[in-house]
Amino acid sequence: MSDFSEEVTKPISEDDQVETSVLTGTGMYFPWLQKHLETVVTGGKKKKDFAQTTSACLNFIQEALLKHQWQQAAEYMHSYLQILEDSDSYKRQAAPEVIWRLGSEILFYHPKSNVETFSTFADRMKNIGVLNYLKISLQHALYLLHHGLLEDANRNLSQAETWRYGEKSSSQEILINLVQAYKGLLQYYTWSKKKTELSKLDEDDYAYSTATQNMLSESWKTSVNICALIKTPGVWDPFVKSYVEMLEFCGDQDEARKILTNYAYDEKFPSNPNAHIYLYNFLKREKAPRAKLLNVLKILYQIVPSHKLMLEFHMLLKKSEKEEHRKLGLEVLFGVLDFAGCTKNITAWKYLAKYLRQLLMENHLVWVQEEWNSRKNWWPTFHFSYFWAKSDWKEDTDLACEKAFVAGILLGKGCRYFRYILKQDHQVLRKKIKRMKKSVKKYSIVNPRV
Amino acid sequence: MDFPSSLCPSLFTAGPLGTSDAPDLSFMCSWRDALTLPESQSQDAKDAVLHLATNLLWEPVVPGPLPLLPPAPDPWDPGVTAQDILFRGGYHYRRQPQVVLDVTEQLSRFLWDHGDIAFAPLGKLMLENFKLEGARSRSKKMTVVSVKRLLQDLGGHQPWGCPWACISHRQRRFSILGGPVLSRSVSSLLGKLLHEELTLRWERLLLDEAFTGGALAWVPGRTARVGQVVYPAGGALDKLCFQEVSLTSGGNPRVLGDPGCIQLRGPVRQVVTCTVQGETLLAVRSDYHCAVWKVGKQEPPTPLQVLQVEKGATGISLSPHLPGELAICSRSGAVCLWTPEDGLQQVYKDSETLVFRDPSPWRWADFTAHPRVLTVGDRTGVKIVDTQGPPGCGLLLFRGGAEASCQKGERVLVTQYLGQANSGCLPPTLHLVCTQFSLYLMDERLPLVPVLKWDHGLPSPPLLTRLLPPPSPGCPQPLLLGGQGGQLQLLHLTGAGSSTPRLAGPPQSLPSRTSSLSAFPLLEPKSQGQLQERLKAPTIGLAATATHCASVPVLLVFQLSEAGDVFFQPFRLHQDPEPPGDPRLTCPPPTPSWTPQAITRCSRWLEALLEVPPAPAVWVAPTFSHRRLLGRMEPQKDEGRAPRGLRAAMAEERLLQRRDLGSPPRAEPPPAPESGPQDELTERLGAAWEGQGAAWWEKRQGRTSGPEGRARRPKRRTQLSNTFSSLTSGLDLPDASSPPHSPNQTSSEARPHPTGTPHSQELWPQGIPSERRQTLRSYMAKLPLPKDTPGHTPTAASQQHTPALTGSRPHRKKPRMGF
């Protein structure tokens, strides 16, 4: 099929006078084009019978997989292996990958399959069509890992690591890096197991120092393994996390910082919120100055204004002496509550209620108005509708009270949400609601005090 | 909101489509997502994951979808097919088939069938511009033709259909004289227009984007058991219908009363519904209009707004956050947001595509987790646009390129915001992007890097997607994916809080409408063809709802076809009787079979369908009255039964049937197919067909042991196939007792086999291993055998063959020859 696509997009020079060829000028590829063409008898080459049966068999396998008929699929797979003898060399070369993909899937789900069957299959497939050796080894190791066979997985990865075929291409290099990194991850698992054991030991014990020594050497090995991969652009969260943990344990804070900074700020890497979160957590552990923490969170705020760390960011900003920081603190809170997933975050509402009161007491009405202006045409329906008043009160009265206060401040005491909560006669909350009514009267931005 | 604490490792490369040299890390299949790194999970947690993965299945209650409503009274025509458009000639040897539009044939057919339309305007044109009329006095009687009369003739008297029917001498002479002039101008003028039209039709055949998103919706009612199906009806799909439906305890829908209808000015292309803060809204896209209604629980829907889109609307979506807000995109590249307070507001406009140049004017817009931020999509990518920010700027969420390891020629077909069914099961920041190859799950907090990629492999464009709320708390969310060709797939998505969104189990396919064919009674070939065509009509709408029946989650899937048929199918969540932790013992789910109610439903629907008058043909070949012929055929005394039967059938104007012709000729097997050289399977099938399979097998065994040149590859294969044979050989093959993949066979004992494909099971020679036989049988079942093989009335075939099946085949425990 793939070689066919080129034919379609290629301009046709011969017999243009009789027929007009359709160039799918869009450059778009249609996988179902072949099916349309097969309904029309063309003068072209017909598929050979062998090709017909194998492609029919492939369809059966795929169908069976999608119906979860693993049994059936295994039977068809049995027949499909004949494709390895296809006379079409292109197909023969592509076959091992297809067989591996389908076969591994069947063996993963088949009720009678077990680790041995899977391993036998994987080992054989590795040596058919050598180009897939690394990919298959990696997946095989992941399979073993998934089944808790860490040692087998490690052996597999070690074998793959030393494998070479022809000239080292860039894709091969990345795969080898990946293989090594997974190996590093396995070492991390044993290391962290030892670490938990170590925490049980007494520090003055003789065993303690040998164990520490052991661990240090282990982490050195790991660093060699993981280091190469995390320099390649990508998302490498599990590797970075474990690597940093080991570095920190060894006391190599500088290297850890370097790695995290690179992971977060290298422009070739995708903007990954976790990179900034890891860096922030590291700096926090390190007890870095507040300015540094703020800088990291400021960037996270740009990427994910809805993240739960934003509440921490708000607290940091609130404590700051700088005016602009305190203003940003309000912006951050409003920003969190803009998102659909955060509308019921009671902490955020509590913070906002508290901060609004504080800012209005300090005569920062302009700040509030500035934030409110871009939201006043949709927040009332988004947060403070009659529907939400009813359902919030039913689900969580505390949340309803906090929201009612904010509604009162922002929309005035005539607002439906505020009025609905006010009307509710709740014995425990009666005092609180009364207090709320008073402060709304005093601070609401709708009728600013002259 | 929480962000996944640790994302799956993935490589990130920037660049255009299909060029990256880097390995595609999504090469791993569906089970990749089941592989969680044993970071902090205990052993039990892993087992639970695995258990969930292998046993998650929505099993169909009946083998295929059933009609919900009677067929529409309007006739339906399937329209042009590839066969109508493409060049079928075969005079050149071609290495590869090519797509060639057959303009020549279309043109000649047009001139032939519609000569009046082709030439009459020409005649009129010539009349206006030429003074061809000579002086009357100078005309000679027979040698000169009056051009005026002739041209008038051309306009009025061109006979329809049969050009020879009553051609006048005058016309004949004129055609000889004017041929060179007329043919050139007509063909050049018409040819250009025709080619344009054909290209358009061909493009539409490859991808009909008009119904992107789907024109069917389920509007929930007061309880989970009641709701409305909203669908377009009428020949032009320009009547919006609201049909109230209640769900019975068995999970089947019951239609309540007649549907309410709203007549619109254009065909309905997309129907979207959303319930926000207890208010249900319904938005409809037509070609040049968009409208939004508020649907009450009791009262009829009230229109909120109708918007005109001059350049043509391509997509509409309703805000899941604010009631009544909707986003519309047009072919001009503009995206507008309509809010009840502020009215219409253009938020984005760019006639160019986002990532690279693509000629398609298709645009799409949807909402995000932030009510004032939209996604804008085209064939090349998806962008996040802040409606309150400066115009034109935004961040790319999805890029058709190496970032998502896109293939060459890959294009975005549809995108959807998955935060609609906000249930806490998935984060509200996910977006679905569908291309012709794969499905991508994007998190708006992590742009450009797909959180999940899965190759759907659908054989038709996937333009319909629906995310459903989880059937019960903690369960993965079902995501339906519908191809235009009727194929349906269901994915199970999970991943809330700090875990990464992933597939909770292997995706599954759901039966398409064509799989319901076996529920219909056997018909005469013409009606059978009509039924098949109707069931094969493209799917243009998909809707679903989930409820509980006797504490078992039930999923009800509705689909709408281009013919206006609404079908439904209930599914039950497969509940595993085995305790978790022992996935080894899971048995395959039982195969569903047709219930009597389902069969009655289908036959009633079919009766109504057959009463629908066929679509008026564009052109009818001239026919001759058979009555006249009947009169001429004098009945003869010693006439055989066949001519008598023929005469009787003609007199009654009905189809000639076998029983009219007396005793059928001796049933002989159809001739064996010609075997191609060097093809084992064909040879074997051929031998089997003639009953010589065993001999062939013996011969073959003798032969294959001889040559040793090809020994290496078969050895490899044997080694490999041992892996699979260990899985299959120990098992008692279910071929005698209904293979689970073809529900037809179970039903064939009870009732006639409607497709009538003779399986000829009794012909299997003893030599073919049983597992191989299963493959062959399935393969044979799919072969395009003639539907009405003489001598094999399907009823007879299936009745003869079923008993023969069990006896003749000994069980083989050990596979041989690497099978």
mmCIF file of C-alpha atoms in Angstrom, chain B residues 516-522 594-596 599 602 743-754 794-795 798-799:
data_model
loop_
_atom_site.group_PDB
_atom_site.id
_atom_site.type_symbol
_atom_site.label_atom_id
_atom_site.label_comp_id
_atom_site.label_asym_id
_atom_site.label_seq_id
_atom_site.Cartn_x
_atom_site.Cartn_y
_atom_site.Cartn_z
ATOM 1 C CA SER B 516 -27.211 -7.442 10.849
ATOM 2 C CA LEU B 517 -27.905 -8.861 7.426
ATOM 3 C CA SER B 518 -28.361 -12.334 8.883
ATOM 4 C CA ALA B 519 -31.268 -11.132 11.014
ATOM 5 C CA PHE B 520 -33.340 -10.326 7.952
ATOM 6 C CA PRO B 521 -35.408 -12.903 6.130
ATOM 7 C CA LEU B 522 -34.172 -14.256 2.845
ATOM 8 C CA TRP B 594 -30.487 -13.194 17.332
ATOM 9 C CA THR B 595 -33.496 -13.159 19.569
ATOM 10 C CA PRO B 596 -36.975 -13.741 18.118
ATOM 11 C CA ILE B 599 -35.829 -10.946 14.025
ATOM 12 C CA CYS B 602 -35.971 -6.602 11.401
ATOM 13 C CA PRO B 743 -22.809 -15.756 14.485
ATOM 14 C CA ASN B 744 -24.334 -16.724 11.151
ATOM 15 C CA GLN B 745 -23.479 -20.299 11.675
ATOM 16 C CA THR B 746 -25.259 -20.717 14.930
ATOM 17 C CA SER B 747 -28.345 -19.204 13.515
ATOM 18 C CA SER B 748 -28.168 -21.230 10.349
ATOM 19 C CA GLU B 749 -29.464 -24.284 12.080
ATOM 20 C CA ALA B 750 -32.523 -22.552 13.294
ATOM 21 C CA ARG B 751 -33.253 -20.474 10.261
ATOM 22 C CA PRO B 752 -32.138 -20.147 6.672
ATOM 23 C CA HIS B 753 -28.781 -18.656 5.953
ATOM 24 C CA PRO B 754 -29.559 -15.466 4.158
ATOM 25 C CA PRO B 794 -28.957 -21.620 0.475
ATOM 26 C CA THR B 795 -31.572 -23.255 2.599
ATOM 27 C CA SER B 798 -27.004 -25.193 5.081
ATOM 28 C CA GLN B 799 -29.347 -27.992 5.946
#
